[in-house]
mmCIF file of C-alpha atoms in Angstrom:
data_model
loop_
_atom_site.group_PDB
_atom_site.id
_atom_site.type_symbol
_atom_site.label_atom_id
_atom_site.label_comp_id
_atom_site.label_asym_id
_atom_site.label_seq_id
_atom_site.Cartn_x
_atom_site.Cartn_y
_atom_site.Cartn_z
ATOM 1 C CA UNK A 1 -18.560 -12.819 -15.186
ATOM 2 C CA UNK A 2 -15.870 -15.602 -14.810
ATOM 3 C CA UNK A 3 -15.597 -18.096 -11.904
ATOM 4 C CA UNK A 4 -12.161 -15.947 -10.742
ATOM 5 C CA UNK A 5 -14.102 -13.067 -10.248
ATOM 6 C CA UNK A 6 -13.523 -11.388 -6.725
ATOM 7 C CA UNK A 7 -16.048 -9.205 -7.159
ATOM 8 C CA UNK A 8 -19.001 -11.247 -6.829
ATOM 9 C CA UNK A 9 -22.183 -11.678 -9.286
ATOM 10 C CA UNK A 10 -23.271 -8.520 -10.951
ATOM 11 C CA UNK A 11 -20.944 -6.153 -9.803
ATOM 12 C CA UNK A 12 -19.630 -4.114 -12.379
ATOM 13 C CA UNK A 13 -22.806 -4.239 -14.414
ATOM 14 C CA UNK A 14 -24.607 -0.485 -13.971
ATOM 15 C CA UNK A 15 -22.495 -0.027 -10.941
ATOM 16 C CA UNK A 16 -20.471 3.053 -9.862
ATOM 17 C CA UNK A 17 -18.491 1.850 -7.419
ATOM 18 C CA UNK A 18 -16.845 -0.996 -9.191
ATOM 19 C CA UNK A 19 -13.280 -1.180 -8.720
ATOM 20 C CA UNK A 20 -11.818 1.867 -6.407
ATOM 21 C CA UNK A 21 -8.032 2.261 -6.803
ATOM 22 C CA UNK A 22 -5.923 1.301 -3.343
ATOM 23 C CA UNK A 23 -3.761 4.341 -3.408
ATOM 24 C CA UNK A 24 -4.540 7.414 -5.126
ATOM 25 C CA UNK A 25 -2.486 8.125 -7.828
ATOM 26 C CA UNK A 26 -2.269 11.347 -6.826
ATOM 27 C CA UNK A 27 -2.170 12.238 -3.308
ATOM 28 C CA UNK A 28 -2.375 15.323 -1.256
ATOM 29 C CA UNK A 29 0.324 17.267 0.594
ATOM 30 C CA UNK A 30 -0.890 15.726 3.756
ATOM 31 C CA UNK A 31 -1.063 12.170 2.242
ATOM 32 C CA UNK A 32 2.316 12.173 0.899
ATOM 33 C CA UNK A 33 4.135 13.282 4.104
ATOM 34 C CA UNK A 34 2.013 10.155 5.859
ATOM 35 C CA UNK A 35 3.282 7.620 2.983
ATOM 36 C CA UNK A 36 6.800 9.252 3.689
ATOM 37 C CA UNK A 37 7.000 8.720 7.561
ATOM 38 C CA UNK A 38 5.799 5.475 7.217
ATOM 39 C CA UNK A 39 7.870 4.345 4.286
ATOM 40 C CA UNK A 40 10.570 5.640 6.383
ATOM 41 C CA UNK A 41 9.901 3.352 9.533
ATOM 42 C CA UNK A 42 9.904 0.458 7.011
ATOM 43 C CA UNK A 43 13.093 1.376 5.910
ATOM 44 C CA UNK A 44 14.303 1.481 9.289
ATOM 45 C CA UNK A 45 12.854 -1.265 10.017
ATOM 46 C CA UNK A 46 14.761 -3.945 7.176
ATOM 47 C CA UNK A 47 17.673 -2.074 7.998
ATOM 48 C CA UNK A 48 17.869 -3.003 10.952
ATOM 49 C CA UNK A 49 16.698 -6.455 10.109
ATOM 50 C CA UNK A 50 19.619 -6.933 7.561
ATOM 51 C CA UNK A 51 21.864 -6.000 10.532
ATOM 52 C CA UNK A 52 20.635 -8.337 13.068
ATOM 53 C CA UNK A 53 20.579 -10.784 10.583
ATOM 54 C CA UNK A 54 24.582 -10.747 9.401
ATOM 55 C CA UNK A 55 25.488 -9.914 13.137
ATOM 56 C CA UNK A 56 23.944 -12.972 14.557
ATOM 57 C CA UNK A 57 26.108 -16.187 14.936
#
């Protein structure tokens, strides 16, 4: 184990849960149309940013 580790002492080491992926590489139907909507508000959202942004003095 290195001092860097996150993980802590031993994990890793017999364990099964030792490093879970954030996102699924794969999600379901269900999953994707979540990821969608909310990639979609924060695409609204730095658009509208950006425009505030230039339009302010």
């Amino acid at each position: 184990m290195s001092p860097a580790d996150p993980a802590g002492a031993g994990a890793g080491e017999g364990c099964e849960t030792d490093r879970m992926p954030v996102l699924d590489p794969n999600p379901q139907n269900g999953q994707k149309k979540m990821l969608l909507v909310f990639g979609t508000f924060f695409a609204i959202f730095v658009i509208i940013a950006v425009i505030a942004t230039l339009a302010s003095p």
